[in-house]
Backbone as a ProteinNet text record, in pm:
[ID]
protein_1_A
[PRIMARY]
MSQSVDIAALANLLQEAAVKEILPRFRNLESGDVRMKSEAIDLVTEGDEAAERLIKSKIDAVAPGAVFIGEESVAADPALLDKLADADLAVVVDPIDGTFNFAAGLPLFGVMASVVAKGETVAGIIYDPLGNDWVIAEKGSGAWMCRPNGSQEKLSVTAGVPIESMVGGASTGFYKEDDRRVVMGNMAKVRIATSYRCAAHEYRIFAAGHLHFLMYQKLMPWDHLAGTLIAEEAGAYAARFDGSRYLPAHTNGGLLLATDKESWEALRREVFTV
[TERTIARY]
84.1	0	87.5	60.8	135.6	41.1	56.1	-20.3	-169.9	-227.7	-371.1	-417.6	-328.4	-365.3	-351.5	-456.1	-452.7	-383.7	-254.5	-175.7	-224.5	-260.3	-310.9	-440.6	-528.2	-653.4	-627.1	-527.8	-491.9	-439.2	-356.5	-305.1	-419.3	-515.3	-629.2	-717.9	-723.5	-802.4	-741.2	-608.8	-543.8	-576	-575.4	-610.5	-754.6	-845.1	-986.6	-1003.6	-935.5	-945	-893.7	-785.9	-730.3	-826.7	-883.6	-972.5	-1100.6	-1155.5	-1284.5	-1274.1	-1167.5	-1165.7	-1050.5	-939.8	-822.6	-812.9	-810.2	-789.5	-899.9	-1027.7	-1128.9	-1108.2	-1035.5	-1011.1	-879.3	-794.6	-663.5	-682.1	-628.9	-643.1	-788	-873	-1013	-1052.2	-955.2	-984.3	-1026.8	-1130.1	-1171.7	-1108.8	-1118.2	-1048.4	-1089.4	-1215	-1261.2	-1222.8	-1164.2	-1124.7	-983.9	-913.5	-776.1	-768.5	-716.2	-707.1	-568.4	-526.9	-398.4	-414.6	-315.2	-315.3	-226.7	-99.2	-12.4	53	72.9	137.9	106.7	151.6	113.1	161.7	269.2	318.6	265.8	177.6	117.6	-31.2	-72.4	-208.1	-286.1	-417	-506	-611.5	-651.7	-753.1	-872	-979.5	-1094.3	-1054.2	-955.1	-908.7	-845.8	-762.7	-701.2	-808.6	-902.6	-1002.4	-1098.3	-1140.3	-1233.2	-1165.8	-1040.3	-968.1	-948.5	-913.5	-894.4	-1025.7	-1134	-1263.3	-1296.8	-1271.2	-1300.9	-1215.3	-1085.3	-995.9	-1036	-1062.3	-1099.6	-1228.9	-1323.9	-1454.2	-1444	-1336.4	-1323	-1204.9	-1134	-1009.2	-1033.8	-1145.6	-1168	-1180.7	-1219	-1230.8	-1094.8	-992.1	-858.8	-763.7	-795.6	-711.2	-801.6	-865	-962.7	-902.6	-967.9	-926.2	-810.6	-760	-644.6	-684	-594.6	-609.3	-579.7	-665.3	-644.8	-581.2	-463.8	-391.4	-376.6	-460.8	-452.9	-403.5	-334.6	-282.3	-392.7	-503.2	-609.9	-687	-694.2	-758	-678.6	-545.7	-460.9	-467.7	-482.1	-497.3	-621.6	-726.9	-850.6	-844.2	-764.7	-754.1	-609.8	-522.9	-380.4	-352.4	-440.1	-418.3	-420.2	-478.3	-483.2	-343	-247.5	-111.5	-47.4	-89.7	-32.7	-64.7	-164.5	-204.1	-110.7	-28.7	50.7	155.5	227	339.8	297.1	179.6	137.9	34.1	-2.8	-107.1	-55.8	-137.4	-102.8	-96	-186.3	-190.8	-245.5	-178.2	-223.2	-196.3	-281.5	-259.5	-245.6	-134.5	-102.9	-115.9	-191.4	-224.6	-195.6	-133.4	-121.7	-205.7	-324	-414.6	-361.5	-293.5	-219.8	-87.6	19.9	151.9	196.9	239.3	268.7	148.2	75.2	-46	-15.6	98.2	133.5	140.5	203.8	212.5	74.3	-4.5	-140.2	-222.1	-217.3	-294.8	-246.5	-117.5	-60.7	-74.9	-132.6	-149.8	-26.8	69.6	190.1	167.5	202.6	175.5	279.1	294.4	394.3	336.4	257.7	194.6	166.2	141.2	117.4	27.5	-12.4	-93.2	-11.8	2.7	89.8	16.5	54.2	2	110.5	111.9	203.3	127.1	177.9	120.3	221	176	261.2	206.5	293.3	254.3	346.6	288.4	363.2	490.1	474.1	583.7	681.9	656.3	745.7	668.8	730.4	670.1	690.4	581.4	591.2	550.3	490.7	455.6	440.6	468.9	454.2	412.9	328.3	279.2	284.9	336.7	331.7	267.9	152.7	78.2	90.3	117	123.4	-5.5	-97.2	-224.3	-209.7	-113.4	-98.8	-30.2	65.1	129.7	52.3	-42.9	-125.5	-40.6	59	140.2	177.3	225.1	254.1	398.9	461.7	584.2	546.1	576.2	528.6	643.4	645.7	741.4	673.1	703.5	672.1	804.3	813.3	939.7	997.5	1122.5	1190.8	1164.9	1083.6	1045.4	1089.5	1172.5	1217.6	1118.3	1159.1	1075	1044	920.1	874.2	794.7	819	731.8	623.6	497.9	384.8	299	284	209.2	68.3	-25.1	-165.5	-188.8	-95.9	-110.8	-65.1	-22.6	18.8	168	243.9	388.1	454.8	566.5	639.6	788.7	854.4	998.9	1061.8	1162.1	1228	1315	1310.6	1384.7	1512.4	1612.5	1739.4	1802.2	1853.4	1921.9	2049.4	2098.1	2218.7	2343.5	2456.4	2583	2627.9	2704.9	2758.4	2862	2872.7	2970.9	3032.7	3144.6	3200.6	3102.4	3116	3023.4	3009.7	3119.4	3113	3033.4	3003.5	2923.9	2780.5	2744.7	2612.7	2502.4	2388.2	2265.6	2159.2	2093	1996.7	1891.4	1805.7	1699.4	1719.7	1694.6	1712.3	1603.8	1528.7	1425	1479.4	1511.7	1579.9	1488.3	1362.1	1272.7	1244.6	1269.4	1238	1360.8	1475.6	1591.9	1571.6	1631	1641.5	1727.7	1706.6	1769.6	1921.4	1986.2	2132.6	2179.5	2110.7	2147.3	2122.8	2014.3	1984.5	2093.6	2146.6	2255	2377.2	2407.9	2522.9	2501	2384.6	2357.3	2350.4	2286.1	2275.1	2411.1	2497.6	2634.2	2709.3	2689.4	2754.4	2706.3	2584.2	2529.9	2600.2	2682.6	2765.7	2867.7	2889.1	2985.4	2932	2797.7	2741.6	2715	2691.2	2671.3	2539.5	2431.1	2298.5	2222.1	2162.5	2070	1943.4	1829.8	1705.4	1592.7	1473.2	1354.1	1236.3	1162.1	1042	918.5	936.3	823	719.8	769.4	682.7	764.9	758.7	837.4	800.6	674.1	630.9	717.3	736.3	814.9	964	1007.5	1149.3	1187.1	1103.6	1131.3	1125	1030.5	1018.1	1143.3	1192.2	1307.1	1436.3	1442	1559.1	1564.9	1452.7	1448.8	1472.6	1441.2	1460.7	1602.1	1687.8	1827.3	1864.6	1781.9	1808	1863.6	1870.2	1928.2	2023.8	2114.7	2211.8	2175.7	2090.4	2053.4	1923.1	1862.3	1747.8	1767.4	1723.3	1733.6	1604.5	1551.9	1432.5	1454.3	1396.9	1410.5	1286.7	1170.4	1044.3	994.4	957.9	929.9	786.7	690	553.3	537.1	472.1	474.2	414.7	310.8	250	344.3	439.1	534.3	648	687.4	815	815	712.1	716.9	719.6	629.4	624.7	753.4	797.8	915.5	1043	1057.2	1178.3	1184.5	1072.4	1072.6	1103.1	1041	1066.2	1213.6	1271.3	1413	1502.5	1474.8	1556.1	1543.7	1424.4	1405.1	1472.1	1497.9	1571.8	1722.9	1766	1907.9	1968.1	1888.2	1940.6	1975	2055.9	2086.2	2014.7	1935	1856.1	1874.6	1888.2	1898.7	1869.8	1831.1	1818.5	1958.5	1963	2092.3	2186.1	2130.1	2216.3	2258	2220.3	2257.6	2157.6	2052.6	1953.8	1854	1787.1	1685	1567.8	1510	1386.9	1268.6	1183.6	1069.2	940.3	826	699.6	668.5	717.2	687.4	768.3	871.1	959	898.3	900.4	856.9	964.8	1081.9	1192.8	1323.8	1433.3	1564.1	1625.4	1551.3	1604	1613.8	1618.5	1628.5	1717	1816.3	1907.6	1911.5	1890.2	1897.1	2005	2080.8	2187.4	2195.5	2273.8	2283.4	2350.6	2434.2	2503.9	2550.4	2598.2	2637.3	2755.7	2851.3	2967.1	2924.7	2833.4	2784.2	2706.8	2627	2551.5	2647	2752.2	2847.7	2919	2952.5	3018.3	2924.9	2799.9	2702.7	2676.6	2666	2641.6	2759.3	2878.6	2999.9	3026.1	3002.1	3044.2	2933.7	2809.3	2699.8	2597.4	2537.7	2431	2489.9	2559	2647.2	2586.7	2477.1	2426.3	2334.2
-120	0	124.9	220.7	345.6	462.6	529.4	650.8	629.5	524.7	496.3	460	414.2	368.7	216.4	150	5.3	-24.7	-56.7	-73.5	-190.7	-301	-416.2	-381.1	-306.7	-266.4	-170.2	-82.1	8.7	-69.6	-168.4	-252.9	-323.6	-373.6	-442	-345.5	-220.3	-120.4	-89.9	-85.2	-66.1	-183.2	-303	-421.1	-412.9	-372.8	-361.7	-262.3	-149.1	-50.2	-106.2	-184	-243	-344.3	-429.8	-534.8	-475.9	-373.7	-320.2	-213.8	-133.5	-16.3	-12.2	-80.9	-70.8	-188.4	-308.2	-424.9	-442.7	-416.3	-430.1	-333.9	-223.8	-125.7	-149.1	-236.9	-257.6	-321	-254.7	-292.4	-290	-219.9	-202.1	-55.5	34.2	176.2	221.4	303.9	365.1	503	563.4	689.9	797.7	802.1	902.2	874	756.6	718.6	764.4	824.5	870	1018.2	1098.4	1242.2	1293.5	1397	1460.7	1560.2	1564.6	1663.8	1780.9	1781	1894.4	1884.4	1760.9	1740.1	1599.2	1565.9	1439.4	1317.6	1331.9	1217.8	1217.8	1312.3	1321.7	1295.4	1172.6	1128.8	1097.8	1100	1048.4	963.9	855.6	768.3	755.3	698.5	668.4	575.9	490	400.2	474.6	574.6	656	720	785.1	862.9	773.7	663.4	574.4	505.5	464.2	399.5	496.2	621.7	718.9	748.7	756.9	780.5	668.1	544.6	431.8	437.4	459.4	464.9	578.6	694.9	810.6	786	718.6	696.2	605.5	525.6	428.6	456.9	565.9	589	616	674.5	709.2	585.3	473.1	349.4	292.5	320	264.4	369	497.3	605.9	717.9	696.9	795.5	934.7	1032.8	1171.4	1214.4	1124.5	1158.7	1251.1	1342.3	1422.1	1331	1333.4	1250.1	1334.1	1290.9	1360	1261.7	1274.8	1188	1266.4	1199.2	1268.9	1338	1268.5	1328.6	1433.1	1417.2	1520.1	1649.8	1637.8	1756.5	1818.6	1735.5	1789.8	1877.6	1838.8	1917.3	2036.2	2024	2129.9	2137.7	2210.9	2214.8	2261.3	2342.3	2391.2	2278.3	2165.2	2050.3	2004.9	2016.3	1971.3	2049.5	2173.4	2256.8	2204	2117.5	2064	1952.7	1899.3	1782.1	1811.4	1920.9	1947.9	1961.2	2018	2047.1	1949.4	1849.8	1756.8	1667.6	1649	1552.9	1412.3	1384.1	1253.2	1271.4	1210.7	1218.4	1086	1054.2	939.4	992.5	958.2	1006.7	889.5	907.6	796.6	830.9	737.2	740.1	623.8	650.7	540.7	451.3	510.3	431.1	501.9	444.1	495.1	421.4	498	437.7	447.2	558.9	574.1	564.7	619.5	610.9	464.7	380.1	237.8	173.2	204.2	149.5	183.7	309.8	353.4	287.8	254.8	191.4	39.7	-13.6	-157.9	-232.9	-160.9	-226.1	-271.8	-394.6	-447.5	-403.3	-272.5	-217.4	-92.2	-113.5	-5.3	-56.4	36.8	-1.9	97.9	62.1	148.7	175.6	302.2	336.6	420.3	398.2	480.2	497.2	612.8	638.1	705.7	686.1	749.3	850.5	974.2	1082.7	1132.1	1140	1189.7	1303.5	1421.9	1540.1	1562.1	1554	1585	1472.8	1351.3	1238.4	1123.2	1055.7	936.3	820.3	758.7	651.6	515.5	511.6	383.7	402.7	297.8	301.5	166.6	167.9	45.4	62.7	-36.2	-39.9	-172.7	-165.7	-284.8	-304.7	-427.8	-464.9	-538.2	-475.8	-541.7	-671.1	-676.5	-796	-909.5	-876.7	-978.9	-1010.1	-922.4	-937.8	-953.6	-865.8	-866.2	-723.2	-709	-577.4	-571.7	-456.4	-426.3	-321.1	-348	-266.3	-235.1	-114.2	-77.5	12.5	-10.1	84.3	130.5	256.1	314.5	235.7	189.2	115.4	-33.7	-83.7	-225.6	-303.5	-243	-312.9	-303.4	-353.5	-356.3	-501.7	-527.4	-665.2	-683	-794.9	-840.6	-925.7	-889	-958.5	-1019	-1150.1	-1219.9	-1251.9	-1273.9	-1293.7	-1419.4	-1514.6	-1634.6	-1612.2	-1488.5	-1455	-1464.5	-1517.7	-1529	-1392.7	-1374.8	-1249.6	-1276.5	-1184.9	-1195.8	-1059	-1054.8	-927.5	-888.1	-760.2	-709.4	-640.4	-645.8	-579.6	-536.9	-414.2	-368.4	-450.8	-449.9	-524.3	-451.9	-518.9	-458.1	-354.4	-257.7	-156.4	-214.1	-153.5	-193.5	-66.9	-77.2	40.9	99.3	227.4	296	224	177.6	117	-13.3	-69	-191.7	-166.5	-41	-12.1	-22	-73.7	-78.7	-3.8	90.4	168.2	234.5	309.3	381.7	531.3	605	750	815.8	904.4	978.8	1117.7	1142.2	1265.5	1367.1	1333.9	1417	1555.3	1578	1708.5	1797.8	1753.3	1842	1946.7	2062.9	2156.7	2092.9	2134.8	2064	2057	2167.6	2166.2	2073.6	2076.4	1987.9	1842.1	1817.5	1680.5	1625.3	1709.3	1663.5	1621.9	1699.6	1668.2	1536.5	1524.1	1404.6	1280.2	1289.4	1171.5	1131.1	1228.6	1194.6	1125.7	1176.6	1116.4	974.5	944.6	811.7	701.7	740.6	640.9	578.2	640.6	587.1	465.7	449.4	333.3	224.3	102.9	-9.9	2.8	26.8	43.7	147.8	243.1	338.4	339.4	315	302.5	368.2	368	417.5	331.8	280.3	202.1	290.8	419.5	512.3	466.2	407.3	359.8	351.4	455.7	457	340.2	298.9	188.7	65.5	27.5	-93.5	-67.1	53.2	84.7	74.2	127.6	116.7	-28.7	-103.3	-243	-323.7	-311.2	-394.4	-341.9	-210	-155.6	-210.3	-204.8	-253.5	-404	-475	-619.9	-659.6	-562.1	-591.8	-608.8	-558.8	-579.1	-456.2	-341.5	-219.9	-159.5	-74.7	-9.4	135.1	196.9	336.4	371	478.9	542.4	693	764.5	910.4	968.4	1070.5	1141	1290.3	1368.3	1512.7	1578.4	1534.5	1591.1	1508.4	1573.3	1501.4	1521.6	1471.8	1477.1	1365.6	1396	1302	1165.3	1158.9	1029.6	940.1	999.2	920.5	862.5	929.8	895.9	869.9	910	890.7	742.6	664.8	522.2	452.7	478.1	409.3	444.6	572.1	611.8	547.1	545.7	479.1	330	265.4	123.2	99.1	183.3	167.4	187.1	289.2	313.5	199.7	147.1	35	-92.7	-97.1	-209.7	-186.6	-72.9	-46.9	56.3	120.3	216.5	349.3	427.6	564.5	656.6	749.6	840.2	982.9	1074.5	1216.6	1298.6	1423.5	1515.4	1550.4	1618.2	1644.8	1726.5	1807.7	1888	1811.6	1684.3	1601.9	1602.2	1682.1	1691	1575.4	1548.3	1444.7	1481.4	1381	1401	1388.6	1492.2	1498.2	1516.2	1483.1	1491.7	1628	1735.9	1868.9	1904.3	1826.8	1861.8	1821.6	1912.2	1882	1912.9	1955	1980.2	1950.8	1973.1	1948.2	1815.8	1736.6	1609.1	1506.7	1380.1	1270.2	1161.7	1121	1015.1	908.8	784.7	671.2	576.1	522.4	428.1	320.9	220	108.1	146.8	250.6	295.8	438.8	504	644.1	663.1	571.9	585.4	581.8	490.8	484.7	611	662.3	785.5	899.8	913.7	1023.2	1009.6	887.6	866.4	901.9	860.6	891.5	1041.6	1105.2	1249.4	1325.3	1277.5	1345.6	1318.7	1195.8	1154	1156.3	1141.6	1125.1	1238.6	1251.7	1350.5	1478.1	1552.4	1658.7	1797.8	1816	1952.4	1994.8
0	0	0	-94.2	-99.9	-79.6	36.6	62.6	37.2	96.7	89	-51.2	-136	-269.4	-273.6	-319.8	-335.7	-469.3	-461.7	-583.5	-667.3	-602.5	-677	-749.5	-681.6	-745.8	-861.2	-845.9	-954.7	-1074.1	-1048.2	-1156.6	-1228.5	-1153.1	-1214	-1291.9	-1247.3	-1318.5	-1455	-1462.6	-1592.4	-1685.7	-1629.9	-1709.4	-1758.4	-1670.6	-1709.2	-1824.2	-1816	-1923.2	-2054.9	-2047	-2168.8	-2229.8	-2145	-2194.4	-2254.3	-2188.9	-2232.1	-2341.3	-2336.7	-2423.8	-2524.1	-2494.1	-2581	-2677.7	-2626.9	-2713	-2817.9	-2786.4	-2892.1	-3009.4	-2984.7	-3090.1	-3163.8	-3110.4	-3172.9	-3310.3	-3412.2	-3553	-3599.8	-3525.2	-3564.8	-3566.4	-3565.6	-3566.7	-3706.3	-3711.5	-3837	-3847.5	-3964	-3987.7	-3887.1	-3849.7	-3755.2	-3611.7	-3586.3	-3450.5	-3414.9	-3509.6	-3488	-3523.6	-3432.2	-3457.6	-3422.5	-3490.3	-3463.9	-3350.3	-3262.7	-3154.9	-3196.7	-3156.2	-3186.3	-3323.5	-3373.7	-3503.4	-3550.1	-3672.6	-3734	-3656.7	-3579.6	-3502.6	-3359.2	-3327.8	-3194.8	-3210.5	-3181.2	-3210.5	-3083.5	-3095.9	-2993.1	-3063.4	-3000.3	-3058.4	-2963.7	-3016.4	-2931.5	-2817.4	-2841.5	-2736.3	-2620.2	-2649.7	-2544	-2456.9	-2521.7	-2448.3	-2370.3	-2430.6	-2361.5	-2243	-2260.3	-2150.7	-2034.5	-2064.9	-1957.3	-1885.9	-1959.2	-1894.7	-1797.3	-1838.9	-1750.3	-1623.9	-1640.2	-1523.8	-1431.2	-1488.8	-1407.3	-1330.8	-1392.5	-1328.6	-1206.9	-1199.3	-1089.9	-998.4	-1022.4	-948.8	-801	-767	-625.9	-538.2	-597.3	-519.7	-481.8	-562.1	-533.4	-477.2	-496.9	-445.5	-395.9	-281.2	-230.9	-215.4	-274.4	-261.1	-348.4	-430.8	-514.2	-628.2	-662.3	-783.8	-902.9	-1002.1	-1120.8	-1230.8	-1276.8	-1384.6	-1499.5	-1600.2	-1717.9	-1837.9	-1927.8	-2045.2	-2123.4	-2144.9	-2224.9	-2145.3	-2014.3	-1931	-1936.6	-1934.6	-1942.5	-2081.8	-2184	-2319.1	-2327.3	-2255.9	-2255.6	-2161.1	-2052.9	-1952.9	-1904.3	-1975.4	-1940.3	-1797.5	-1738.1	-1601.9	-1500.1	-1536.7	-1446	-1406	-1496.5	-1469.8	-1354.3	-1335.3	-1229	-1089.9	-1078.2	-948.5	-899.5	-988.2	-952.7	-846	-859.2	-770	-624.1	-599.5	-462.3	-407.6	-486	-441.8	-328.8	-226.5	-121.6	-180.8	-273.7	-338.4	-479.3	-576.3	-715.1	-783.9	-879.7	-967.5	-1109.3	-1172.1	-1306.3	-1403.1	-1511	-1600.4	-1745.8	-1813.6	-1959.2	-2010.5	-2066.9	-2102.5	-2213.2	-2309	-2408.8	-2434	-2386.7	-2421.4	-2546.8	-2647.2	-2777	-2868.4	-2859.2	-2941.1	-3090.1	-3132.6	-3274.5	-3317.9	-3236.3	-3267.4	-3267.1	-3164.2	-3152.6	-3276	-3317.8	-3433.8	-3562.1	-3567.4	-3686.7	-3685.7	-3578.8	-3570	-3523.8	-3465.8	-3415.3	-3271.6	-3237.4	-3102.7	-3000.5	-2987.3	-2896.3	-2830.3	-2727.1	-2652.7	-2511.7	-2420.2	-2282.3	-2211.9	-2091	-2005.8	-1880.2	-1842.2	-1730.5	-1626.6	-1501	-1391.6	-1287.4	-1224.6	-1113.8	-1001.4	-881.1	-763.3	-711.4	-694.1	-647	-513.3	-413.9	-281.9	-242.3	-226.1	-182.3	-266.7	-397.9	-489.2	-514.4	-464.2	-484.1	-548.4	-643.6	-701.3	-604.9	-562	-462.6	-518.2	-636.5	-697.9	-847.7	-922	-1066.7	-1120.3	-1222.6	-1286.3	-1436.7	-1505.9	-1652	-1691.9	-1755.1	-1795.5	-1945.9	-1986	-2127.8	-2163.2	-2236	-2266.9	-2346.2	-2435.5	-2518.4	-2443.4	-2358.7	-2276.7	-2150.8	-2115.9	-1996.6	-1871	-1855.3	-1734	-1696.6	-1573.3	-1517.9	-1470.4	-1484.5	-1411.8	-1307.5	-1183	-1072.2	-976.2	-925.4	-820.8	-719.4	-592.7	-486.2	-426.9	-396	-350.7	-233	-249.8	-145.5	-144.7	-238.6	-236.8	-359.5	-445.6	-564.8	-678.9	-794.1	-913.9	-948.1	-986.1	-1002.5	-1130.4	-1198.3	-1305	-1240.6	-1263.6	-1203	-1315	-1311.4	-1415.6	-1367.7	-1459.8	-1420.1	-1336.3	-1339.1	-1255.8	-1112.1	-1082.6	-947.7	-922.1	-1015.6	-996.5	-1012.9	-943.7	-948.2	-965.3	-1036.2	-1057.9	-1033.4	-947.2	-919.6	-1037.6	-1073.5	-1188.2	-1144.3	-1231.1	-1204.2	-1335.8	-1338.8	-1459	-1479.7	-1601.2	-1632.9	-1582	-1589	-1547.8	-1650.8	-1606.1	-1696.7	-1791.4	-1908.4	-2009.3	-2067.5	-2138.9	-2205.8	-2306.6	-2333.8	-2424	-2557.7	-2613	-2746.1	-2748.1	-2631.5	-2624	-2579.9	-2553.1	-2498.9	-2604.3	-2559.9	-2638.5	-2558.7	-2623	-2546.5	-2631.9	-2564.6	-2632.2	-2616.9	-2723.9	-2721.1	-2805.5	-2743.9	-2813.1	-2844.3	-2970.2	-3008.6	-3077.5	-3092.4	-3173.4	-3118.8	-2989.8	-2931.7	-2915.6	-2962.3	-2968.1	-3076.9	-3059.9	-3170.5	-3278.5	-3403.3	-3515.2	-3501.9	-3469	-3460	-3347.5	-3235	-3124.2	-3160.8	-3233.3	-3275.1	-3365.8	-3452.8	-3539.5	-3457	-3354.7	-3270.1	-3196.6	-3132	-3052.6	-3139.8	-3254.1	-3340.7	-3396.8	-3418.3	-3456.3	-3343.7	-3221.8	-3105.5	-3078.5	-3117.7	-3089.4	-3167.6	-3264.1	-3332.6	-3237.7	-3123.1	-3026.3	-2952.2	-2945.2	-2877.9	-2981.2	-2932.6	-3024.8	-3098.2	-3024.8	-3084.8	-3004.2	-3074.4	-3012.3	-3096	-3032.5	-3106.1	-3029.4	-3085.1	-3016.4	-3059	-2960.6	-2990.2	-3002.5	-2980	-2976.5	-2874.3	-2768	-2660.8	-2533.9	-2451.3	-2328.4	-2238	-2239.1	-2153.3	-2174.7	-2298.9	-2326.6	-2314.1	-2341	-2321.7	-2174.4	-2087.8	-1944.3	-1898	-1949.1	-1907.1	-1940.7	-2062.8	-2099.3	-2037.8	-2011.3	-1941.5	-1799.2	-1728.4	-1590.6	-1582.3	-1689.6	-1692.1	-1733.8	-1764	-1790.8	-1936.8	-2028.9	-2171.1	-2242.8	-2174	-2230	-2128.3	-2178.1	-2089.9	-2057.9	-2138.4	-2113.2	-2181.8	-2131.3	-2194.9	-2187.3	-2290.7	-2289.4	-2345.6	-2274.6	-2319.1	-2301.7	-2392.1	-2387.8	-2327	-2368.8	-2320.5	-2202.7	-2093.1	-1969.1	-1920.8	-1994.4	-1943.9	-1839.7	-1727.4	-1615	-1645.2	-1727.4	-1758.1	-1838.4	-1906.1	-1984.7	-1901.3	-1790.5	-1728.4	-1578.1	-1506.2	-1361.1	-1323.9	-1378.8	-1345	-1386.4	-1509.2	-1560.4	-1487.3	-1450.8	-1379.2	-1241.6	-1169.2	-1039	-1053.9	-1151	-1174.9	-1204.6	-1290.4	-1325.9	-1203.9	-1124.2	-1005.2	-905.2	-889.3	-797.6	-849.5	-980.4	-1039.1	-1036	-979.1	-960.8	-1053.4	-1138.7	-1234.9	-1168.7	-1238.8	-1198.6	-1296.1	-1243.1	-1326.6	-1280.8	-1375.3	-1342.7	-1467.2	-1445.3	-1558.3	-1609.2	-1721.6	-1785.2	-1697.7	-1608.7	-1522	-1396.1	-1387.9	-1274	-1160.5	-1171.1	-1064.4	-1072.7	-960.2	-956.7	-1046.7	-1108.7	-1184.1	-1089.1	-1086.3	-996.9	-1076.5	-1017.4	-1090.4	-1151.4	-1090.3	-1142.5	-1266.3	-1298.8	-1410.4	-1544.8	-1638.9	-1775.6	-1878.1	-1831.6	-1924.3	-1852	-1921	-1861.5	-1900.6	-1980.8	-2026.7	-1915.4	-1953.4	-1857.7	-1917.2	-1839.6	-1881.4	-1773.2	-1812.6	-1721.3	-1770.8	-1677.8	-1712.6	-1605.4	-1633.6	-1540.5	-1409.5	-1411	-1291.2	-1314.2	-1207.7	-1217.4	-1311.5	-1309.6	-1397.7	-1544.5	-1577.9	-1716	-1751.4	-1654.9	-1678.4	-1711.7	-1633.6	-1654.5	-1789	-1827.7	-1957.1	-2072.4	-2062.9	-2167.2	-2176.5	-2062.6	-2061.4	-2122	-2095.3	-2143.3	-2290.9	-2334.5	-2468.3	-2573.5	-2528.3	-2626.3	-2614.7	-2498.4	-2481.2	-2422.7	-2509.5	-2463.7	-2473.7	-2545.8	-2569.3	-2457
[MASK]
++++++++++++++++++++++++++++++++++++++++++++++++++++++++++++++++++++++++++++++++++++++++++++++++++++++++++++++++++++++++++++++++++++++++++++++++++++++++++++++++++++++++++++++++++++++++++++++++++++++++++++++++++++++++++++++++++++++++++++++++++++++++++++++++++++++++++++++++++

């Protein structure tokens, strides 16, 4: 239990939203079910909105009195985001992370929720609708893969390696063009740098020991709070580009996660330098 939130019930609520509102629409979206938000690569679907409505309608039963911060709710009312930093208790939800993939029929999307208490992330959940499993962390209790049969497996990031052997994820789309050219050139120093366009799955495989780093430029809380806590509980080192802690109120400043502090410092110095 984290700050009067029933974490198991929250995890089950994400599953319910996926079963009722997301999976029936996967590869069944019609043209009017997909709309552009800020640009052509920033989409919202009927699945996003319906899933968030369902979660929001039932959130008080699992997190009494919590402020609800959903991606689509904030899209409709941007001032809602200002409530996060000072809330005694908040639940932050991304109803479909990887909407571009979902809309394109790619099986790489997830449902994410985090619990924030007095400006600190205290719990995070990433649910995979297609795999029907959860990665869950509560602050101080480790990160766990939880399967529907009740079995659990503790997660741990992999050991650090030299930069030239690193495999990781990097989202470079929000850099200014000149900075993006520098960073993408620097990424030739690592073995593989890619992007799944789905932070949910990037965080899951990083925490499970399959990647050495993750980098993000834009820091909307529904995209990164759950994953960062999960990664840290799995042993990762995470910080903004200036070395400061990443907190729920932050929406800029970049975010770099690595298997350990030494790897983080090497990546910051050699690759993500701007």
